[in-house]
Structure formats: C-alpha cells, structure tokens
Coordinates of C-alpha atoms in Angstrom, one line a residue:
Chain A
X10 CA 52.5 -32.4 53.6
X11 CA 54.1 -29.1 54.6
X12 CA 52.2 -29.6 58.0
X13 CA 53.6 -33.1 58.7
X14 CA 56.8 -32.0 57.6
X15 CA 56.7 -28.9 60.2
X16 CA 55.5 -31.5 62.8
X17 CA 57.8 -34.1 62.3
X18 CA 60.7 -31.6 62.8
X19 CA 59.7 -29.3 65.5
X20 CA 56.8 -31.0 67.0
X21 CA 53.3 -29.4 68.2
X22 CA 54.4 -25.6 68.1
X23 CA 52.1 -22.9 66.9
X24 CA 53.3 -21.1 63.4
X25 CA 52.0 -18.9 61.5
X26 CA 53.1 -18.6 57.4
X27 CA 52.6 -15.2 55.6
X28 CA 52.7 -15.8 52.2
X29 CA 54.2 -12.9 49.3
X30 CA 54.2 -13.6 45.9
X31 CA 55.2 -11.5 42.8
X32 CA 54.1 -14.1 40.8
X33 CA 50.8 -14.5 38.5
X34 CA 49.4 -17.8 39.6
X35 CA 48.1 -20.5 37.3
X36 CA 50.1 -18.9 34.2
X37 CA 53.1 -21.3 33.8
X38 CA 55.5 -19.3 35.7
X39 CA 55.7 -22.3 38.5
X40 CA 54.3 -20.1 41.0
X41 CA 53.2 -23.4 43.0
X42 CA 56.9 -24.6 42.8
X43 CA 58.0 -21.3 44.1
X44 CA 55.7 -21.4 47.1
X45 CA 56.7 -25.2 47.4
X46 CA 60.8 -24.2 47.8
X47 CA 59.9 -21.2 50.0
X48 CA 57.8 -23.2 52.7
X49 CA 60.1 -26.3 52.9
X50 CA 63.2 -23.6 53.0
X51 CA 61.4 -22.1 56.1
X52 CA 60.7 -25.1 58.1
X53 CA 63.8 -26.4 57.3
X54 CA 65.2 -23.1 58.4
X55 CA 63.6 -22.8 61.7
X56 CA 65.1 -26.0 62.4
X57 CA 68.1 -27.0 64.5
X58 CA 69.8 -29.6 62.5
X59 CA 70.4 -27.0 59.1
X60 CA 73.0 -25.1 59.3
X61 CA 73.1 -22.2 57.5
X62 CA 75.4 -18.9 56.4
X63 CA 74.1 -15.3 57.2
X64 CA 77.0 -13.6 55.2
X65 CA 74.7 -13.1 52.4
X66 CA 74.1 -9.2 52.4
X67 CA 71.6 -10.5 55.9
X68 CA 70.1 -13.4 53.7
X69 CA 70.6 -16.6 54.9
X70 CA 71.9 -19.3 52.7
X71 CA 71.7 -23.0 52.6
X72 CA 74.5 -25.3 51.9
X73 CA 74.3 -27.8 48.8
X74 CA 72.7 -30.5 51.2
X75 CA 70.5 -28.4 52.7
X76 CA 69.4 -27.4 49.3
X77 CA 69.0 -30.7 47.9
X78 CA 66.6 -31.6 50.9
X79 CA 64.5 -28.1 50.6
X80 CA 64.3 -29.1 46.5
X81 CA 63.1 -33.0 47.5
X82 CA 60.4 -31.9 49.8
X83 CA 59.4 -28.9 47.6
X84 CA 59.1 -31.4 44.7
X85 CA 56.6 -33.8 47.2
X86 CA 54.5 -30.8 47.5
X87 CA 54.2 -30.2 43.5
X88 CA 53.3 -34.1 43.1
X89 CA 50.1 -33.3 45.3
X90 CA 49.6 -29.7 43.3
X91 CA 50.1 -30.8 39.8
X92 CA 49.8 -34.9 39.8
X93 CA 52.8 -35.6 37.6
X94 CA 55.4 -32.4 37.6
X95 CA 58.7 -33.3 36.1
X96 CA 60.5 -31.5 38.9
X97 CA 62.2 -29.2 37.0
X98 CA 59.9 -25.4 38.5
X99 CA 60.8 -26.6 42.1
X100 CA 64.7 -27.2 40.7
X101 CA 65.1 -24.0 38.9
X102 CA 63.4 -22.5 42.1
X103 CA 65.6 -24.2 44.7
X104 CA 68.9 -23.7 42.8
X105 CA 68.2 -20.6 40.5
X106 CA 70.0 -19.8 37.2
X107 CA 68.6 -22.5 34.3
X108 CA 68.2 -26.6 33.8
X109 CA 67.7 -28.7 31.0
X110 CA 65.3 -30.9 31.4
X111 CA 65.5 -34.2 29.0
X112 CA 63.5 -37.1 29.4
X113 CA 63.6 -37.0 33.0
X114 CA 67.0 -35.9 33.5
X115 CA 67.5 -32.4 35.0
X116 CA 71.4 -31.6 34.5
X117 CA 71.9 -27.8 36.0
X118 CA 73.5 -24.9 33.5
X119 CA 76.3 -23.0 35.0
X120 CA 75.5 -19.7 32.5
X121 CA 78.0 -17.2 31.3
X122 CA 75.5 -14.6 30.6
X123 CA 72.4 -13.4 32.5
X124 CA 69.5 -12.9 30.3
X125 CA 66.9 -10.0 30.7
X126 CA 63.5 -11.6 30.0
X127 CA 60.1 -9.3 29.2
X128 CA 57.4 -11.7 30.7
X129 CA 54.1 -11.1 29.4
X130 CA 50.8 -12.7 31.2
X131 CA 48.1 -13.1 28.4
X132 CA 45.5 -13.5 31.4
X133 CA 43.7 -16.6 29.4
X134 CA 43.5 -19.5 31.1
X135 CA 45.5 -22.6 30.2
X136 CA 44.4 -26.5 30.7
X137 CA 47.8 -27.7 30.8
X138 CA 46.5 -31.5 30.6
X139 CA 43.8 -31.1 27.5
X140 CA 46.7 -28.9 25.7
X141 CA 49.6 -32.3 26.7
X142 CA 46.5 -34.6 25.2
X143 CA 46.4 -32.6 22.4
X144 CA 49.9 -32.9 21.1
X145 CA 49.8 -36.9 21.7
X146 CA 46.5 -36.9 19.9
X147 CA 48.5 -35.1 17.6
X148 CA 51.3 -36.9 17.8
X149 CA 49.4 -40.3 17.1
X150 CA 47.9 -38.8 13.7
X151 CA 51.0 -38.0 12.1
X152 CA 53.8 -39.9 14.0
X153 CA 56.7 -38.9 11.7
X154 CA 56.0 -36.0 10.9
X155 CA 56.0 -35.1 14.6
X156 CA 58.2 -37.5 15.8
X157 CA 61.2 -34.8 13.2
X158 CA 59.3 -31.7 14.9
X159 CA 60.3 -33.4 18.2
X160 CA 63.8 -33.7 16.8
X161 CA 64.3 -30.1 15.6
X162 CA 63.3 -28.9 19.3
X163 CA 65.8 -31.2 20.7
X164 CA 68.3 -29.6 18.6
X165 CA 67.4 -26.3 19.3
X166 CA 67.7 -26.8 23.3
X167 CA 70.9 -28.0 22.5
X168 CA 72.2 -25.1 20.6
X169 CA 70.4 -22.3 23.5
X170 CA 72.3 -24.6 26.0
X171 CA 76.0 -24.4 23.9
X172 CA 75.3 -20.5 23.6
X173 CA 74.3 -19.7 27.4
X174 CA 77.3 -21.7 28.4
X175 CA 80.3 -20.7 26.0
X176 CA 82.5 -17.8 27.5
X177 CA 81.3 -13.8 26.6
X178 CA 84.3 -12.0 26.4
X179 CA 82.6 -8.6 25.2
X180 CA 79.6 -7.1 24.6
X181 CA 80.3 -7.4 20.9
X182 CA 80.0 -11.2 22.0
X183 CA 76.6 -10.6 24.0
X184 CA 74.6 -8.8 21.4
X185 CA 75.8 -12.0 18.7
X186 CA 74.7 -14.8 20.9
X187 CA 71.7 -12.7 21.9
X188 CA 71.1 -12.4 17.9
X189 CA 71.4 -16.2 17.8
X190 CA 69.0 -17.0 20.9
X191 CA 66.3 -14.7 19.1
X192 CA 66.3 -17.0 15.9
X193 CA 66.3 -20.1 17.9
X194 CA 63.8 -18.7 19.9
X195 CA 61.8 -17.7 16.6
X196 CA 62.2 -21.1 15.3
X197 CA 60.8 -22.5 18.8
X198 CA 57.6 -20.6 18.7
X199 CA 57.4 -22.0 15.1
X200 CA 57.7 -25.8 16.3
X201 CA 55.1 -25.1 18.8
X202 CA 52.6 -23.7 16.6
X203 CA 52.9 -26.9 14.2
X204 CA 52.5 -28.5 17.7
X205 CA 49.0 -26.4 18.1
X206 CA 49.7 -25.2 21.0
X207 CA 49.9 -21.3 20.5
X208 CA 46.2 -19.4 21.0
X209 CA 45.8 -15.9 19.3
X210 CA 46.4 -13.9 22.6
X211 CA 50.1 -15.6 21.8
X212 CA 50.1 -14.4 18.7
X213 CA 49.0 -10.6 19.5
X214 CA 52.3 -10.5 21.8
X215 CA 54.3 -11.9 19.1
X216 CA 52.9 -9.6 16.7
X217 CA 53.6 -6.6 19.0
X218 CA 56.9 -7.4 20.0
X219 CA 58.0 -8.3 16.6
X220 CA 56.9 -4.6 15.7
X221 CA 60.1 -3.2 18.2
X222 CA 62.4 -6.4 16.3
X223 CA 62.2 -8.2 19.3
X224 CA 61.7 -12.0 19.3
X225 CA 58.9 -14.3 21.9
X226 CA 58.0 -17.5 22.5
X227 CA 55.6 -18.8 24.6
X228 CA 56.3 -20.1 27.8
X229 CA 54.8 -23.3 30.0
X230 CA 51.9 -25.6 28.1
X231 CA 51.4 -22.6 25.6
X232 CA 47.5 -22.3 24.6
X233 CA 47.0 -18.8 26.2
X234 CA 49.2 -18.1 29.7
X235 CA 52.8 -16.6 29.5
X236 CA 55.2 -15.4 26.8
X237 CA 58.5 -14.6 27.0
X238 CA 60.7 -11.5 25.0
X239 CA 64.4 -11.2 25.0
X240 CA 65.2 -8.0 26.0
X241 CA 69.1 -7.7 24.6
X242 CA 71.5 -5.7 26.9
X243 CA 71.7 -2.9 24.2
X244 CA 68.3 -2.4 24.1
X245 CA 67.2 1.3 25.2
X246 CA 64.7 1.8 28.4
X247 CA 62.8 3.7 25.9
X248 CA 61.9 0.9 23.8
X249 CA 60.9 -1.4 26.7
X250 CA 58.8 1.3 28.4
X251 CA 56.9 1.3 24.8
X252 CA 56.4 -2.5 24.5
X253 CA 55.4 -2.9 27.7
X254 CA 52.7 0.1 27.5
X255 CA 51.2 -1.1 24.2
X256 CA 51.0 -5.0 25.9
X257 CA 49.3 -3.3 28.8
X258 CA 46.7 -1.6 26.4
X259 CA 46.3 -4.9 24.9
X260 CA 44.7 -6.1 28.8
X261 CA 48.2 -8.2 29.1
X262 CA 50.2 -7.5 32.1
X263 CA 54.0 -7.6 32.0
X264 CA 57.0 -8.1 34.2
X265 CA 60.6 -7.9 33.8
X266 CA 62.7 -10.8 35.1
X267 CA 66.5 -11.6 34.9
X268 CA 67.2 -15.2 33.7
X269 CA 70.4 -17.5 35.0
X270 CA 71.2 -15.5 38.1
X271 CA 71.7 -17.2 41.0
Chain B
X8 CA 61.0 -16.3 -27.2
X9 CA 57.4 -16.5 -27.9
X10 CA 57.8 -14.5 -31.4
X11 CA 60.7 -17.0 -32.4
X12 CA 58.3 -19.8 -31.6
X13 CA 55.5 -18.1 -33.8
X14 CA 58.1 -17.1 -36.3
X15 CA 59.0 -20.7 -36.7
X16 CA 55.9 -22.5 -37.1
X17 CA 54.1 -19.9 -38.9
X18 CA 56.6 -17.6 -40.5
X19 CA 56.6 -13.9 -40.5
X20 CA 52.4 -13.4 -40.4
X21 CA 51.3 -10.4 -38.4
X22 CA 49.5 -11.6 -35.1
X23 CA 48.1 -9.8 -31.7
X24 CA 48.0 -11.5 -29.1
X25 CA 45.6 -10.1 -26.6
X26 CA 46.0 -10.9 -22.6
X27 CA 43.2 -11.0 -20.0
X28 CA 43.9 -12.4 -16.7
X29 CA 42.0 -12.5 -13.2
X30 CA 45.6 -14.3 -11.3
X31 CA 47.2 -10.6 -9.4
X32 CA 50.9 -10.5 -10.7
X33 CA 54.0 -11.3 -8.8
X34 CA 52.1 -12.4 -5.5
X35 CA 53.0 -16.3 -5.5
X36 CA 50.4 -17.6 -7.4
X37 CA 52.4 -18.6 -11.0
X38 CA 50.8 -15.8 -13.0
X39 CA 53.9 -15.8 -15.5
X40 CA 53.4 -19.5 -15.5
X41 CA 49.8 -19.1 -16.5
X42 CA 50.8 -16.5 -19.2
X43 CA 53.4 -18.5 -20.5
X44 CA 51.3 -21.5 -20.9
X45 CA 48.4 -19.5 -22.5
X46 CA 50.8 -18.1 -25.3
X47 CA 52.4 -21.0 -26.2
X48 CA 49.3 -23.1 -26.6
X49 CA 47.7 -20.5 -28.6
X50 CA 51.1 -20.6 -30.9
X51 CA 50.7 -24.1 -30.9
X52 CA 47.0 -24.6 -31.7
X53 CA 47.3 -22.0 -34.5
X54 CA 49.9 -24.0 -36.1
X55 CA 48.7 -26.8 -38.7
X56 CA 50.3 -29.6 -37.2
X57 CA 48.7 -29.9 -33.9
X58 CA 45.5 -32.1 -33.6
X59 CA 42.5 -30.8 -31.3
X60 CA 39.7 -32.2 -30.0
X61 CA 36.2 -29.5 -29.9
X62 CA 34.2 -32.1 -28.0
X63 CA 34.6 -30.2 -24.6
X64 CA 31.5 -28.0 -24.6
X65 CA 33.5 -25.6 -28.1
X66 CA 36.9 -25.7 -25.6
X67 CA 39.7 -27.2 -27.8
X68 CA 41.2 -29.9 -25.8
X69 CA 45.4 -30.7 -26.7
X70 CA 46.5 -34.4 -26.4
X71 CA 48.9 -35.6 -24.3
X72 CA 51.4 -35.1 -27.1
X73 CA 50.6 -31.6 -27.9
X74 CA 50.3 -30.3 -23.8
X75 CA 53.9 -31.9 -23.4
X76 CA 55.0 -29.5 -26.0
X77 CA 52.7 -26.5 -24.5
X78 CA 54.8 -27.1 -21.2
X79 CA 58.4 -27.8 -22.4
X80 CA 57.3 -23.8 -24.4
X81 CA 55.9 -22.5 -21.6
X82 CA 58.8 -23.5 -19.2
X83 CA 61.7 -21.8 -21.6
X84 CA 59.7 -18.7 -21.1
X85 CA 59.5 -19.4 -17.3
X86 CA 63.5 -19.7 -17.8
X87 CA 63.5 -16.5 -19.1
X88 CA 61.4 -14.2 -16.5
X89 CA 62.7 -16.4 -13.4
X90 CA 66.5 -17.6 -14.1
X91 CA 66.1 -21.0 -12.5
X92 CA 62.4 -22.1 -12.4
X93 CA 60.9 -25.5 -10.9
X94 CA 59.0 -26.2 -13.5
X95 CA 55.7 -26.9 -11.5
X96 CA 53.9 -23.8 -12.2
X97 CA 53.9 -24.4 -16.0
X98 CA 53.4 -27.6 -15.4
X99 CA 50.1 -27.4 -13.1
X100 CA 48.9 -24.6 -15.6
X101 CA 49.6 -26.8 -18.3
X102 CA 47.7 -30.3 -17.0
X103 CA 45.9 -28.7 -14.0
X104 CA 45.2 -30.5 -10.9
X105 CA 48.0 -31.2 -8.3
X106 CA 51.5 -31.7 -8.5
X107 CA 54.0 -33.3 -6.3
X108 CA 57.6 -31.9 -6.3
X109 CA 60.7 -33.2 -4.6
X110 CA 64.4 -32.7 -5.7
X111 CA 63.3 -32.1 -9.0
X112 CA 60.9 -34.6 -9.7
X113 CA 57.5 -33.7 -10.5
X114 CA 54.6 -36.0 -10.1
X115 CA 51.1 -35.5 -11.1
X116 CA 48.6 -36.7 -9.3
X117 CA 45.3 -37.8 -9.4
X118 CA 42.7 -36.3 -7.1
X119 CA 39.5 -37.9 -5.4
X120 CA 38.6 -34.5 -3.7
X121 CA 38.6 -31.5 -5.3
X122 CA 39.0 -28.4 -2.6
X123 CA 37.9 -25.0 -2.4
X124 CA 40.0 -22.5 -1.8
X125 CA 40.0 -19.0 -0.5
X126 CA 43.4 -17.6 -1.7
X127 CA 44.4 -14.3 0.2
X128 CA 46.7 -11.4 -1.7
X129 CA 48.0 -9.7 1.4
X130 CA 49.1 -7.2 -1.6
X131 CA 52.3 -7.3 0.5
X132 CA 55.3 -7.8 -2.4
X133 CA 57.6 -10.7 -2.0
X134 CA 61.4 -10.7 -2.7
X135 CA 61.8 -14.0 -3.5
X136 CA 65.7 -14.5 -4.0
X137 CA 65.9 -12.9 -1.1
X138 CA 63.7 -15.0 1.1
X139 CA 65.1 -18.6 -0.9
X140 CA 68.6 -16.8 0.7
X141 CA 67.6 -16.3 4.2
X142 CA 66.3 -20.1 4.2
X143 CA 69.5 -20.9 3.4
X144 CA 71.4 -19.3 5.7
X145 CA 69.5 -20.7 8.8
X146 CA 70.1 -23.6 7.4
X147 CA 73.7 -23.6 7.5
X148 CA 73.3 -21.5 11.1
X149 CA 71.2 -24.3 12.4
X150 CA 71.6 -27.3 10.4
X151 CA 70.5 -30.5 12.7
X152 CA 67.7 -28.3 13.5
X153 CA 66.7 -27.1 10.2
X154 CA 67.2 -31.1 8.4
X155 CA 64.6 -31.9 10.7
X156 CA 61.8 -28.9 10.1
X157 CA 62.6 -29.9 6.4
X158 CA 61.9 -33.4 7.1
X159 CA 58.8 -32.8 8.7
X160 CA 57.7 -30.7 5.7
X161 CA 58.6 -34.0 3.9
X162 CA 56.4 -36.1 5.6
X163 CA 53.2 -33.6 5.9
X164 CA 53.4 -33.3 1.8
X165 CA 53.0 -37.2 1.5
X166 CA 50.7 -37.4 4.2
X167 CA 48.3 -34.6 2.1
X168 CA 49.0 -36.2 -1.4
X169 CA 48.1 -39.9 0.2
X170 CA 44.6 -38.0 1.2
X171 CA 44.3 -36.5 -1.7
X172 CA 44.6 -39.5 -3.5
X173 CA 42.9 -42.1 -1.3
X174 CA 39.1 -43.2 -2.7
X175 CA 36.3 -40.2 -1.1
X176 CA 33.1 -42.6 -0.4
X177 CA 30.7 -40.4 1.0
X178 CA 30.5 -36.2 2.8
X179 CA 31.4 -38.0 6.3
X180 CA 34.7 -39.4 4.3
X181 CA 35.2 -35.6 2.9
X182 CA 34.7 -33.9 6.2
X183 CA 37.0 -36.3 7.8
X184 CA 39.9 -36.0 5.0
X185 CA 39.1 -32.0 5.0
X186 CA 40.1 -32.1 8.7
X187 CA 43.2 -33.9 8.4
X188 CA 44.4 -31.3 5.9
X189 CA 43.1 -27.9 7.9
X190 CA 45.8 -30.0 10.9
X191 CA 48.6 -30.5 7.9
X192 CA 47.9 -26.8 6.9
X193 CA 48.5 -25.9 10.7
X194 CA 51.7 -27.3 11.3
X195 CA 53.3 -26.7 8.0
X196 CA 52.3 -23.0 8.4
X197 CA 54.3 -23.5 12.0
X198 CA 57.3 -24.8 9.9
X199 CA 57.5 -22.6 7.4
X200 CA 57.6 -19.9 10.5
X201 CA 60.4 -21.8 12.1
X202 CA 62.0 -21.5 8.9
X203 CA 61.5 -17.5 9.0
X204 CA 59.3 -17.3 5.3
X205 CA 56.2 -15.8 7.4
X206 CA 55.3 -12.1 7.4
X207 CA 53.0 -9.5 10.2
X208 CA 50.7 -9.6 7.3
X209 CA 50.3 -13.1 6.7
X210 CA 49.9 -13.9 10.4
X211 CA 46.9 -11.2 10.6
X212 CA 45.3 -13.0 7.4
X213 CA 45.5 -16.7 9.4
X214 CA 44.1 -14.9 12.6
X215 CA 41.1 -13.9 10.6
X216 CA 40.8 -16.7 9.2
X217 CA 41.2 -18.9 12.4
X218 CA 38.5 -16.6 14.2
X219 CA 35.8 -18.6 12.0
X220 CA 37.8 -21.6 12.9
X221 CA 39.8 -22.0 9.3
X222 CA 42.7 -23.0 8.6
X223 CA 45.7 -21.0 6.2
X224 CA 49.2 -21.0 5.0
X225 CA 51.3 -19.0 3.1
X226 CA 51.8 -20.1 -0.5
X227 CA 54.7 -19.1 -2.3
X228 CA 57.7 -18.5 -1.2
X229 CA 56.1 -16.3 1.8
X230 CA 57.2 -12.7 3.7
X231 CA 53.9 -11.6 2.1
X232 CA 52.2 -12.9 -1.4
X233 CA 49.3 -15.1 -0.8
X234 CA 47.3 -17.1 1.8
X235 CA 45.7 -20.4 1.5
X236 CA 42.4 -20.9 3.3
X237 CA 40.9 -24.2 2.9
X238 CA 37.0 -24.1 3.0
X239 CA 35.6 -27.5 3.8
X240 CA 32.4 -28.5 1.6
X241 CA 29.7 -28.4 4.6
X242 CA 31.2 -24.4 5.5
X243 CA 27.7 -22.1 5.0
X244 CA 28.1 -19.3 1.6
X245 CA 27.5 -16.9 4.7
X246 CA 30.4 -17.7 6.8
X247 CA 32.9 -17.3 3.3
X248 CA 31.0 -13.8 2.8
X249 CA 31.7 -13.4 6.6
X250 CA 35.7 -14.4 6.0
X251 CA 35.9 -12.2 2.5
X252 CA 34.3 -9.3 4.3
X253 CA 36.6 -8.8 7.4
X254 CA 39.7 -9.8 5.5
X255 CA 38.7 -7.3 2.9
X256 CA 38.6 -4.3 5.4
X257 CA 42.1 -5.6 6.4
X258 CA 43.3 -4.3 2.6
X259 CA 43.3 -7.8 1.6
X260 CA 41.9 -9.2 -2.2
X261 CA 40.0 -12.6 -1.9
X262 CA 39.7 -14.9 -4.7
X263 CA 38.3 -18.2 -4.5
X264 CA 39.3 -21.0 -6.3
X265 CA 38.8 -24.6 -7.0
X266 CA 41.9 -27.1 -6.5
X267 CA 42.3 -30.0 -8.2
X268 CA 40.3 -30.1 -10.9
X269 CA 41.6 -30.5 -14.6

C-alpha cells in the first residue's frame, strides 16, 4: 500500500524508511496506527503538491487538508493490519489530543486539560478477536442484562467527555474533575470486568496502584495488554517513582504519557 | 425483647438460654438473623400453644403458622440490632432456601438445584452504613450511569432465580445451569465494583479462587465481609482442599455450605 502510494506520487525513486518507535507493539496502544500516520505523513511530505509550515520549533506541520489525507491513507493501511479497525488509533494519531468514538462516528475533543497517564504494559498477549467474540457470546446469553451494562458505559463516556471539555479555571478545579475521572474510571474497569474481559495481570496493576490511591482501567480489548493510571497534577514524583518501581518488580514495564496534547 | 416475649407467654419462670453458633459474627452472613430466629422459636416451641411435628428424624418441625410468627419475632429483634432491616435474613433463617428481594418484596422460592458453597471470611470488618452511603452518593454523582449498573443487577437476579427454579433433568443439565451462574457471579461481582462495594481483600480472595478456574462475589454489603465461591457438583474434594488451603494461608476462614436446601 505504502509502496504504491510512494510510487504513485514520486514515481520509481529509491527510498529508504528507518523506522523508531517508543511504542510496545501488539499491546493496544495503536502502535500499527502510529506507524501507519508516520509513513503516509512522510511520503506525503517528500512530495511537491503538500504544502507545509516549518515554524514549528524546526517541525514541520501539515495543514487540515493535508492532515485529513495523511489520516485517510493511514487508515487504508490499518484495514490491511487489523481487518476491520474503526479508525479511531490512526485519528487520534493523525490529529492528537482525544476522540469519541460512537458507533462509527469519530467527533474530535478540543480538551481544556492535559492528562498525565501512567501506562503500564502487562506483557501478556491479547487476541483482540476471541476477547470481541467473547463479549457477543456474552452478550447473546444475557441480552438485557448486557444490553444496561452497554448503557452505563455510554453514559460514562459521556460524563469523561463533559469533564475533559468544561473550562479549568484553577488547580482547585483540576484536582476535582481529576477526583471525578478516577471514579468514572473505577466504575469503567468495573463494567469491563462484568464484560469478562479483565485477566489477573489487570488485576495485579489495579491492585498496586490502588495501594498509592490511584485509579486504572484497562486499556484496548482488555484480557492482559495495557492499563492505564491517572496520575493527578498534585501528585509527588516520589509517589510515581514508587509505583512505577513496584510494577517493574512485578515483570510489567511502564511509561509515562501526556493525554489531549496536541 | 426476647425476655418480654418469654415473659409473656410463659410468665416470670427462670430460663437459660444457651448459644452455640458456627456463622463468624458481623461479616455479612445474617448471624444476628440466625440468633434471632433460634431464640424466638425456642420461646415459641416452649410455649403450650404451638403445635410441633417430631416426625423429622427427633427435629421439631413448626407449621406454616407457627414459622410466620418465629419470623415476624425474629425480625423485631433484627429491628433492634440493625435500625432498618430487610427482613430477608430472618426470613431465609426462618424458611431456609432462597429468597428473592426487590423494593421490599420478598419472595421465596423454590429450588431444583441445591449449590455448594465455599463462603470466604476475609476477616476484614465491614462498615455497613457507611458503605449503603457511599452507594448513594455515586448514585446521585452519576445517576444515568448508576440506573443502568442497578438495572443490570436487576436482570442478572432474575436471570439466577429463573435457573434456580427451572426443572434440573440430569448432571449435564446441572453442569450447564452451574455455568450460567459462575458467568452471573462474574459480572455482578464487576457491578458491584463499578458501584465501589469491593475491597483489596476481596479481590485477592476471587483471584485465588479464579486460579482454579472458580467463580466469587462478595456477599453482604462488601468492602470486606465474605466471599461466595460457587463449587459446581463434578469439582474433585481435592481441588476444594486445594482452594481452602491457599486461601487459608492468605488469613482467610473457609466454610462450606449448602444453598438452598430447607
């Protein structure tokens, strides 16, 4: 794809790609999106007909059209990756900052406050299609009993969406909406477990993060991969450094990343 | 309460009443209930104008008559040590078997299957008003999301009394129905997490118990008290030594228990 792509726009030239990546692979973090987004945005880049804006600290920067073309060819390259992707890893990695994704529709959050995310890799491999089967199987048992659990998450989405996007005057303001995302995000990880799809390595981050008072939820398909911690901005380095050093002893491997920035 | 009720049927006679009980006290499993029930039906069935059967292997058996009054006893006494009782422990000490409560109502039911039980003291004490209050307030934090995790709690208690009470044909029709309720076990443990009742300790007591591929909630009002385990008829006596063991070393007291039976 990426090689017809390169063709179709510059012809028969030689190239070479070096590829860098932070990333775990194959956890849920949409590493494959990432690398999607970064090879279209190259190609396009190396090409005449985008024109883009240096004045970025010696980044360059697309334009909205640009971007929207980088994100559609990005997206091509997830459909032969993952079979069926919903579009919303190469979106978030195309525009940055966060999306809400709802039956198909991908609206894009214009946040009012940056969120600091502990990311934890469990290391055990997830079947993202067996766990999906699972809660339909699921789903087909006990169809209104799941059908309200589907309801409550809805609702929850909602209310992290109102709270990222309301004005933060102080950071008075910031720790209580921080306070709020931590019990939504505890009520989440609840949901999913009535889904089944949690796995104990899950659970031992919960249980260790909850041991510091700070809230997780799993991240991507669930069943073993990625969890995530909110790390509130009044939280001491001290604290973190601990977590993140009793996770490691635990054979998990952590990283810190900043949600909603640009 | 108990002496006015003795007082009254039987006048002012000297009486000791002696107490032996194998239910731990104030971890969730109705052991007031239990003593509340005993006392008043061994007022009542000293008292002249109660009628008992001795047919039951020398057991003295109440009528329908005489348990309705053992339970309307027992529940003033429950009035007493809890302020505002249900009514269902008396109740299900009183009649034994299972009981199905909503808004008030209670319903007995009749079984086709009785279960075995292992029930879990995490020996971890419970603060019940406390807990009933933090429900509450969620509830009025989140309240779309919180109608519909109570709604789902709604639906898996009359999808587990329908089993219950559907005809059991043969040990494939057991295993089948025993399965259904280790899944409704699951996900109401996940909603009563998403409602914030769980507790470090009941979490390590349904790890254990998942390890041998079991399934537990919390029973009770939660944030400690006791775990249900279901054991399904076929499970080996070796694997339940196996469970009792390792959740004994955890500091844990097993009991096992039969549910449903009169």
């Amino acid at each position: 794809l990426f090689f017809g792509c390169f063709t179709s726009i510059h012809g028969c030239k030689p190239a070479k790609a070096v590829v860098s990546s932070e990333l775990p692979l194959g956890s849920g973090l949409g590493s494959s999106a990432a690398f999607c987004v970064a090879l279209s945005a190259a190609i396009l880049a190396l090409s005449d007909s985008v024109t883009m804006e240096f004045s970025h600290q010696g980044w360059q920067v697309f334009g909205e059209n640009e971007l929207e073309l980088v994100n559609k060819w990005a997206f091509e390259g997830e459909k032969i990756i993952h079979g069926k992707p919903s579009g919303i890893d190469n979106t978030v990695s195309t525009y940055g900052n966060m999306i809400k994704f709802k039956s198909g529709d991908l609206t894009r959050l214009k946040t009012n406050m940056p969120l600091k995310m502990l990311i934890t890799n469990t290391k055990v491999g997830r079947n993202t299609k067996a766990l999906v089967a699972s809660v339909s199987e699921r789903t087909l048992r006990h169809p209104t009993a799941m059908a309200s659990v589907f309801t409550a998450v809805d609702s929850i989405s909602s209310e992290v969406a109102a709270i990222i996007q309301s004005p933060v005057p102080d950071d008075l303001a910031i720790t209580e909406k921080e306070e709020k995302l931590e019990e939504l995000m505890e009520m989440n990880q609840g949901l999913l477990q009535c889904m089944g799809v949690s796995h104990a390595s899950i659970e031992t981050v919960l249980r260790t993060t909850l041991k510091y008072k700070l809230s997780s939820k799993l991240t991507g398909a669930g069943g073993g991969g990625c969890v995530l911690t909110l790390l509130p901005t009044l939280l001491s380095g001290t604290v973190v450094d601990k977590v993140i050093a009793e996770l490691e002893t635990c054979g998990f491997q952590c990283l810190l990343a900043g949600i909603g920035g640009n």
